[in-house]
Amino acid sequence: MFYDHQQIEKKWQKYWEDNQTYKTSNNTDKPKFYVLDMFPYPSGAGLHVGHPLGYIASDIYARYKRHQGFNVLHPVGYDSFGLPAEQYAIQTGTHPAITTEQNITRYEQQLRKIGFSFDWSREVRTSDASYYKWTQWIFIELFNSWYNKDTDQAASIETLIKHFEEKGTEGVNANQNEELNFTAEEWKSASEIDKEDILLNYRLSFRAETTVNWCPALGTVLANDEIKDGKSERGGFPVFQKKMMQWSMRISAYSERLLQGLKTLDWPQPLKDSQEYWIGKSQGAQVRFLVDEQEANNQQATANNSIEVFTTRPDTIFGATFMVLAPENPLVENITTAEQKAEVDSYIEETSKKTERDRMADVKNVSGAFTGSYAINPFSGEKMPIYISDYVLMGYGTGAVMAVPAHDERDHRFAKKFNLEIKKVVENDEDVQEKSFDSKDSVCVNSGFLNGLNYNEAKSKIIAEIENKGIGHGTTNYRQRDAIFSRQRYWGEPVPIYYKEGMPYTLPTSALPLELPEVEKYLPTEDGDPPLGNAKTFAWDEANQKVVETDLIDNKTVFPLELSTMPGWAGSSWYFLRYMDPNNDEVFAKKELSDYWGQVDLYIGGSEHATGHLLYSRFWNMFLKDRGYINQDEPFQKLINQGMILGMSAFVYRIEGTNQFVSKNLINEHKTQAIHVDVSLLKGTSDELDTVAFKAWRPDYADAEFILEDGKYITGREVEKMSKSKYNVVNPDDICEEYGADGLRLYEMFLGPLEQSKPWNTQGLSGVYGFLKKFWNLHFNGEVFEVSDEEPTKAEYKVLHSLIKKVVYDIENFSFNTSVSSFMIAVNELQKLKCNKRNILEPLAVVISPYAPHICEELWSLMGKKESIEYVRFPILDEKYLEEDEIEYPISINGKTKFKISLSAQLSPKEVESLVLQNEKMEQILEGKTPKKIIVVPKRIVNIVI
Ligand code: ANZ
């Protein structure tokens, strides 16, 4: 019978939509299971076959869980704010909302064609005002919160204000920009503006002057994870350092919790490692070194001048022979002597041209300048010259180091260049750069009272002594910085803030959403304001609580609104919560529902989000937990990174300077240049170029000539990243057309282990399609559907139950590729057995349905079922069918296998023993003797000693 995949798939996709088969209820007594994909950015290019890989895996898992009786939440949505739609708007004038809408429509069509079991009714789009209303609301909540280190959680800013009113800053233990000191009286008598300014120092979303990564070509600030090798990730434009007033998020308050939380998560180790590295916890000490006043002959130099350093190796302090400050360190001015001033100034000037990234990357070329001053080593008492150098960064630790050239590579290089003393103070200290340096074998030497101690002992003892002397304390540093939150772009969430006397105030939450205004131009204004500065209606009327015309701004009743928008990661930091209650207009998600759905049980997505989305969303989730809106600290319990599907690029070879193209195996005879050609120009699944199509592809190839081999033009093939620019993308729509969505789904899984990257190679598709046809035909006798009610044989049951066992194991271990081969084996065996028994085929359809849902629904209904197959219980494995009838026992005599005997599996060891002894071959070996020992290992082996 013809397997008409096109008609079958259309029919079932319509059925699922009409019957809302995958709509998830919030009210059931079933246990819940939440399966989530990282939602896509709807780009103009549509989906290629690489995109659905993770979605297919999660869909299989979601369907499997439904078969097991879980209430499964498996939603989809779009991360629909972003740069490409805006760049397109700049080029063409088309409003990004229009482009985005079109792209989403295309995505939805493509996704629906693949037969995903999404609950489409829960779709979210981050660029919808009904969604970003809540992104803005979270921003305001962050603004109205501070981090209390005593309780180790965020709290309402009101609690801090109350504290200030009662005790001033005394006893405040907060994560803040800078340490402030004032009394309750001072607080109370401060002006409103001053109070606001003080509070900004503590708020979790705050404004501060920060050095940012400025990308002039994109006209915006970028986060560290949006930059690759000094260039913007999108577009590859150069990025510079610039000081700007920016909105930031106090993620640094959560560093320790983000680190500790990792331990509770079932995530790939490399992903956890990269978050750990990014957070960058270092334990050590902060120590003050006094500047030697006699040498510092600058006017301002006094004995109070001291340099505070952060060191992870206080055990090496006896070996600190000089100091190095970051060139930007404000102390530099105080301690530089008149003679050294010119040299120091010119070095500072030189450094300002380099980005922090360059400074960290360039480890070979040491440079620096002497300040002319000296510090005193508080332990060795020796004088240490003070230098400045760009390898010390102002933004880390205290912006100053005690240099230990014998044990630190950078300090060593510096000492060599400037001819400074190198004093070894630790033996067996080979790996000084290793963060995890913890050598039990290291021993302090030349270190006074530390001599003979190992690293840990020396570290505790010296920190105790530093604290005792009152010159410092043990401390922990984190590399992770606060996250810059402003983008000078149009297509993002407006920040719900207006400015009064230069101070930011939040809009009342009742006024949300603050909608993105219309603008005529998507570029910055002439004054250099972000694109929202072009809006005609974008000002805040405070009394009437509404947005009014920009011209009305008088800074008395009508105030300017914030002109920057939120970064790409804002909307994606909490979308998993919105799916729980997507249409609620009162709260972002009802507490009851976020309690019921809890954590995402399985999250599948790309590893490129390791230090962006996956850190930010953990941070926001922890914050919402602190403020009592949700119940769990961590959003994603289990996470899998799917590998990339690589493209098989195709090349033609042009003879240089001509329009002649040589077939692949003849290129040696010519000087050629390889040129990418679109893989859709190849004939079928072969490497042969359709030369007619090639000529029609581009005007420059219209008069191309070909040098053929055996009458064909053979292209070169190479595995590369799948990308539009390499002309190697394969559109899933074409595959669905030809082999069906079920074929595509099975094939994507069959390509290899989910986590691995693998090339897309269409040659195996026909094999998968062949399997589907065979599976289909098991149910037909010629053209007639025929399934028998006869009881299956043991052999038939064995095929079924072996498959159940395998597939359950595979799905639970996310080994989807091996299931597909098991389906093929099972169907081949059933075909050989000519099995068309209902008691085999019904459960078989259920087992295969998570992978190939359309064909299974069709067969299920042909077998007379009225309801969808989706909620039918997954067949239960019965081990009895797997037991062997006969066992082939190896007979081992004195440790060597001599022969084998087939015996019934039901026999007792005694019966096995006597049958073995009666065996003809055995009798020949024994020659009438009685064996010394016989050991029967049931169902395995018989050992005989003679
Ligand atoms: C003395 C020492 C001896 C150091 C030794 C290391 C090895 P992590 O692990 O990354 O936290 N350091 C401190 N602040 C710095 C800054 N602003 N710019 C550049 N380097 C800085 O690294 C901490 C170590 O890096 C500190 O410990 C300090 O050098 C240096 F055998 O102090 B160490």
PDB file of N, CA and C and ligand atoms in Angstrom, residues 280-283 310-314 316 326 391-404 406-411 429 432-433 435 477 479, ligand 1:
ATOM      1  N   GLY A 280      34.527  33.397  38.386  1.00  0.00           N
ATOM      2  CA  GLY A 280      35.912  33.624  38.767  1.00  0.00           C
ATOM      3  C   GLY A 280      36.156  33.950  40.228  1.00  0.00           C
ATOM      4  N   LYS A 281      35.851  32.994  41.079  1.00  0.00           N
ATOM      5  CA  LYS A 281      36.073  33.255  42.506  1.00  0.00           C
ATOM      6  C   LYS A 281      37.556  33.078  42.861  1.00  0.00           C
ATOM      7  N   SER A 282      38.135  34.072  43.576  1.00  0.00           N
ATOM      8  CA  SER A 282      39.516  33.920  44.060  1.00  0.00           C
ATOM      9  C   SER A 282      39.539  34.230  45.541  1.00  0.00           C
ATOM     10  N   GLN A 283      40.165  33.348  46.282  1.00  0.00           N
ATOM     11  CA  GLN A 283      40.300  33.613  47.704  1.00  0.00           C
ATOM     12  C   GLN A 283      41.705  34.044  48.030  1.00  0.00           C
ATOM     13  N   PHE A 310      45.391  43.251  46.192  1.00  0.00           N
ATOM     14  CA  PHE A 310      44.675  41.991  46.359  1.00  0.00           C
ATOM     15  C   PHE A 310      45.605  40.892  45.881  1.00  0.00           C
ATOM     16  N   THR A 311      45.792  39.860  46.717  1.00  0.00           N
ATOM     17  CA  THR A 311      46.645  38.761  46.314  1.00  0.00           C
ATOM     18  C   THR A 311      46.009  37.431  46.659  1.00  0.00           C
ATOM     19  N   THR A 312      46.170  36.483  45.746  1.00  0.00           N
ATOM     20  CA  THR A 312      45.683  35.123  46.040  1.00  0.00           C
ATOM     21  C   THR A 312      46.807  34.315  46.687  1.00  0.00           C
ATOM     22  N   ARG A 313      48.002  34.892  46.728  1.00  0.00           N
ATOM     23  CA  ARG A 313      49.140  34.158  47.261  1.00  0.00           C
ATOM     24  C   ARG A 313      49.833  34.909  48.401  1.00  0.00           C
ATOM     25  N   PRO A 314      49.075  35.194  49.480  1.00  0.00           N
ATOM     26  CA  PRO A 314      49.727  35.908  50.583  1.00  0.00           C
ATOM     27  C   PRO A 314      50.886  35.102  51.170  1.00  0.00           C
ATOM     28  N   THR A 316      53.284  34.174  49.673  1.00  0.00           N
ATOM     29  CA  THR A 316      54.540  34.561  49.007  1.00  0.00           C
ATOM     30  C   THR A 316      54.982  35.979  49.382  1.00  0.00           C
ATOM     31  N   ALA A 326      47.912  49.745  38.511  1.00  0.00           N
ATOM     32  CA  ALA A 326      47.292  49.988  37.207  1.00  0.00           C
ATOM     33  C   ALA A 326      47.545  51.450  36.862  1.00  0.00           C
ATOM     34  N   TYR A 391      49.562  45.550  32.645  1.00  0.00           N
ATOM     35  CA  TYR A 391      49.078  44.205  32.943  1.00  0.00           C
ATOM     36  C   TYR A 391      48.246  44.184  34.235  1.00  0.00           C
ATOM     37  N   VAL A 392      48.337  45.235  35.009  1.00  0.00           N
ATOM     38  CA  VAL A 392      47.471  45.355  36.180  1.00  0.00           C
ATOM     39  C   VAL A 392      46.241  46.166  35.764  1.00  0.00           C
ATOM     40  N   LEU A 393      45.067  45.577  36.004  1.00  0.00           N
ATOM     41  CA  LEU A 393      43.822  46.191  35.550  1.00  0.00           C
ATOM     42  C   LEU A 393      43.164  46.938  36.699  1.00  0.00           C
ATOM     43  N   MET A 394      42.589  48.076  36.384  1.00  0.00           N
ATOM     44  CA  MET A 394      41.983  48.886  37.441  1.00  0.00           C
ATOM     45  C   MET A 394      40.689  48.256  37.943  1.00  0.00           C
ATOM     46  N   GLY A 395      40.000  47.543  37.043  1.00  0.00           N
ATOM     47  CA  GLY A 395      38.679  47.028  37.417  1.00  0.00           C
ATOM     48  C   GLY A 395      38.712  45.758  38.243  1.00  0.00           C
ATOM     49  N   TYR A 396      39.880  45.235  38.547  1.00  0.00           N
ATOM     50  CA  TYR A 396      39.913  43.971  39.281  1.00  0.00           C
ATOM     51  C   TYR A 396      40.625  44.149  40.613  1.00  0.00           C
ATOM     52  N   GLY A 397      40.114  43.500  41.648  1.00  0.00           N
ATOM     53  CA  GLY A 397      40.742  43.587  42.968  1.00  0.00           C
ATOM     54  C   GLY A 397      40.833  45.044  43.389  1.00  0.00           C
ATOM     55  N   THR A 398      42.050  45.516  43.666  1.00  0.00           N
ATOM     56  CA  THR A 398      42.212  46.912  44.102  1.00  0.00           C
ATOM     57  C   THR A 398      42.956  47.734  43.049  1.00  0.00           C
ATOM     58  N   GLY A 399      43.278  47.120  41.915  1.00  0.00           N
ATOM     59  CA  GLY A 399      44.014  47.853  40.886  1.00  0.00           C
ATOM     60  C   GLY A 399      45.484  48.010  41.228  1.00  0.00           C
ATOM     61  N   ALA A 400      45.962  47.121  42.099  1.00  0.00           N
ATOM     62  CA  ALA A 400      47.386  47.171  42.479  1.00  0.00           C
ATOM     63  C   ALA A 400      47.825  45.769  42.897  1.00  0.00           C
ATOM     64  N   VAL A 401      49.090  45.426  42.622  1.00  0.00           N
ATOM     65  CA  VAL A 401      49.582  44.107  43.052  1.00  0.00           C
ATOM     66  C   VAL A 401      50.919  44.242  43.767  1.00  0.00           C
ATOM     67  N   MET A 402      51.148  43.265  44.664  1.00  0.00           N
ATOM     68  CA  MET A 402      52.502  43.109  45.189  1.00  0.00           C
ATOM     69  C   MET A 402      53.117  42.119  44.210  1.00  0.00           C
ATOM     70  N   ALA A 403      54.258  42.454  43.639  1.00  0.00           N
ATOM     71  CA  ALA A 403      54.812  41.593  42.608  1.00  0.00           C
ATOM     72  C   ALA A 403      55.806  40.608  43.228  1.00  0.00           C
ATOM     73  N   VAL A 404      55.563  39.321  42.880  1.00  0.00           N
ATOM     74  CA  VAL A 404      56.421  38.265  43.412  1.00  0.00           C
ATOM     75  C   VAL A 404      57.064  37.574  42.218  1.00  0.00           C
ATOM     76  N   ALA A 406      59.463  35.659  41.568  1.00  0.00           N
ATOM     77  CA  ALA A 406      59.911  34.266  41.555  1.00  0.00           C
ATOM     78  C   ALA A 406      58.747  33.305  41.381  1.00  0.00           C
ATOM     79  N   HIS A 407      57.528  33.784  41.614  1.00  0.00           N
ATOM     80  CA  HIS A 407      56.394  32.854  41.613  1.00  0.00           C
ATOM     81  C   HIS A 407      55.226  33.286  40.745  1.00  0.00           C
ATOM     82  N   ASP A 408      55.354  34.370  40.053  1.00  0.00           N
ATOM     83  CA  ASP A 408      54.285  34.801  39.165  1.00  0.00           C
ATOM     84  C   ASP A 408      54.917  35.143  37.822  1.00  0.00           C
ATOM     85  N   GLU A 409      54.356  34.550  36.774  1.00  0.00           N
ATOM     86  CA  GLU A 409      54.963  34.682  35.451  1.00  0.00           C
ATOM     87  C   GLU A 409      55.041  36.121  34.960  1.00  0.00           C
ATOM     88  N   ARG A 410      53.899  36.843  35.119  1.00  0.00           N
ATOM     89  CA  ARG A 410      53.869  38.228  34.604  1.00  0.00           C
ATOM     90  C   ARG A 410      54.868  39.086  35.380  1.00  0.00           C
ATOM     91  N   ASP A 411      54.881  38.880  36.715  1.00  0.00           N
ATOM     92  CA  ASP A 411      55.827  39.639  37.537  1.00  0.00           C
ATOM     93  C   ASP A 411      57.259  39.277  37.155  1.00  0.00           C
ATOM     94  N   ASP A 429      56.825  24.886  43.903  1.00  0.00           N
ATOM     95  CA  ASP A 429      55.725  25.763  43.525  1.00  0.00           C
ATOM     96  C   ASP A 429      55.765  25.901  42.013  1.00  0.00           C
ATOM     97  N   VAL A 432      52.416  28.053  39.482  1.00  0.00           N
ATOM     98  CA  VAL A 432      51.924  29.235  40.198  1.00  0.00           C
ATOM     99  C   VAL A 432      50.733  29.899  39.532  1.00  0.00           C
ATOM    100  N   GLN A 433      50.597  29.714  38.222  1.00  0.00           N
ATOM    101  CA  GLN A 433      49.493  30.385  37.544  1.00  0.00           C
ATOM    102  C   GLN A 433      48.181  29.629  37.699  1.00  0.00           C
ATOM    103  N   LYS A 435      44.946  28.389  38.967  1.00  0.00           N
ATOM    104  CA  LYS A 435      44.005  28.960  39.914  1.00  0.00           C
ATOM    105  C   LYS A 435      43.810  28.048  41.113  1.00  0.00           C
ATOM    106  N   ASN A 477      37.395  37.494  46.059  1.00  0.00           N
ATOM    107  CA  ASN A 477      37.105  38.347  44.911  1.00  0.00           C
ATOM    108  C   ASN A 477      36.400  37.546  43.828  1.00  0.00           C
ATOM    109  N   ARG A 479      35.524  37.610  39.639  1.00  0.00           N
ATOM    110  CA  ARG A 479      35.857  38.297  38.391  1.00  0.00           C
ATOM    111  C   ARG A 479      34.600  38.900  37.737  1.00  0.00           C
TER     112      ARG A 479
HETATM  113  C1  ANZ B   1      50.987  37.948  44.539  1.00  0.00           C
HETATM  114  C2  ANZ B   1      51.124  36.696  43.749  1.00  0.00           C
HETATM  115  C3  ANZ B   1      52.134  35.769  43.806  1.00  0.00           C
HETATM  116  C4  ANZ B   1      50.053  36.534  42.876  1.00  0.00           C
HETATM  117  C5  ANZ B   1      52.049  34.640  42.984  1.00  0.00           C
HETATM  118  C6  ANZ B   1      49.927  35.465  42.041  1.00  0.00           C
HETATM  119  C7  ANZ B   1      50.971  34.521  42.083  1.00  0.00           C
HETATM  120  P1  ANZ B   1      43.058  35.668  40.184  1.00  0.00           P
HETATM  121  O1  ANZ B   1      43.365  34.253  40.534  1.00  0.00           O
HETATM  122  O2  ANZ B   1      42.673  35.884  38.775  1.00  0.00           O
HETATM  123  O3  ANZ B   1      42.114  36.319  41.179  1.00  0.00           O
HETATM  124  N1  ANZ B   1      46.282  40.587  40.566  1.00  0.00           N
HETATM  125  C8  ANZ B   1      45.537  41.112  41.554  1.00  0.00           C
HETATM  126  N2  ANZ B   1      44.859  42.184  41.129  1.00  0.00           N
HETATM  127  C9  ANZ B   1      45.196  42.349  39.828  1.00  0.00           C
HETATM  128  C10 ANZ B   1      44.831  43.301  38.853  1.00  0.00           C
HETATM  129  N3  ANZ B   1      44.002  44.315  39.118  1.00  0.00           N
HETATM  130  N4  ANZ B   1      45.341  43.164  37.613  1.00  0.00           N
HETATM  131  C11 ANZ B   1      46.198  42.154  37.326  1.00  0.00           C
HETATM  132  N5  ANZ B   1      46.587  41.244  38.217  1.00  0.00           N
HETATM  133  C12 ANZ B   1      46.092  41.320  39.462  1.00  0.00           C
HETATM  134  O4  ANZ B   1      44.463  36.480  40.298  1.00  0.00           O
HETATM  135  C13 ANZ B   1      44.822  37.158  41.460  1.00  0.00           C
HETATM  136  C14 ANZ B   1      46.296  37.439  41.360  1.00  0.00           C
HETATM  137  O5  ANZ B   1      46.504  38.287  40.225  1.00  0.00           O
HETATM  138  C15 ANZ B   1      46.810  38.164  42.582  1.00  0.00           C
HETATM  139  O6  ANZ B   1      47.678  37.370  43.366  1.00  0.00           O
HETATM  140  C16 ANZ B   1      47.726  39.220  41.987  1.00  0.00           C
HETATM  141  O7  ANZ B   1      48.990  38.609  41.932  1.00  0.00           O
HETATM  142  C17 ANZ B   1      47.210  39.442  40.600  1.00  0.00           C
HETATM  143  F1  ANZ B   1      52.977  33.750  43.036  1.00  0.00           F
HETATM  144  O8  ANZ B   1      49.649  38.436  44.218  1.00  0.00           O
HETATM  145  B1  ANZ B   1      49.034  37.699  43.057  1.00  0.00           B
END
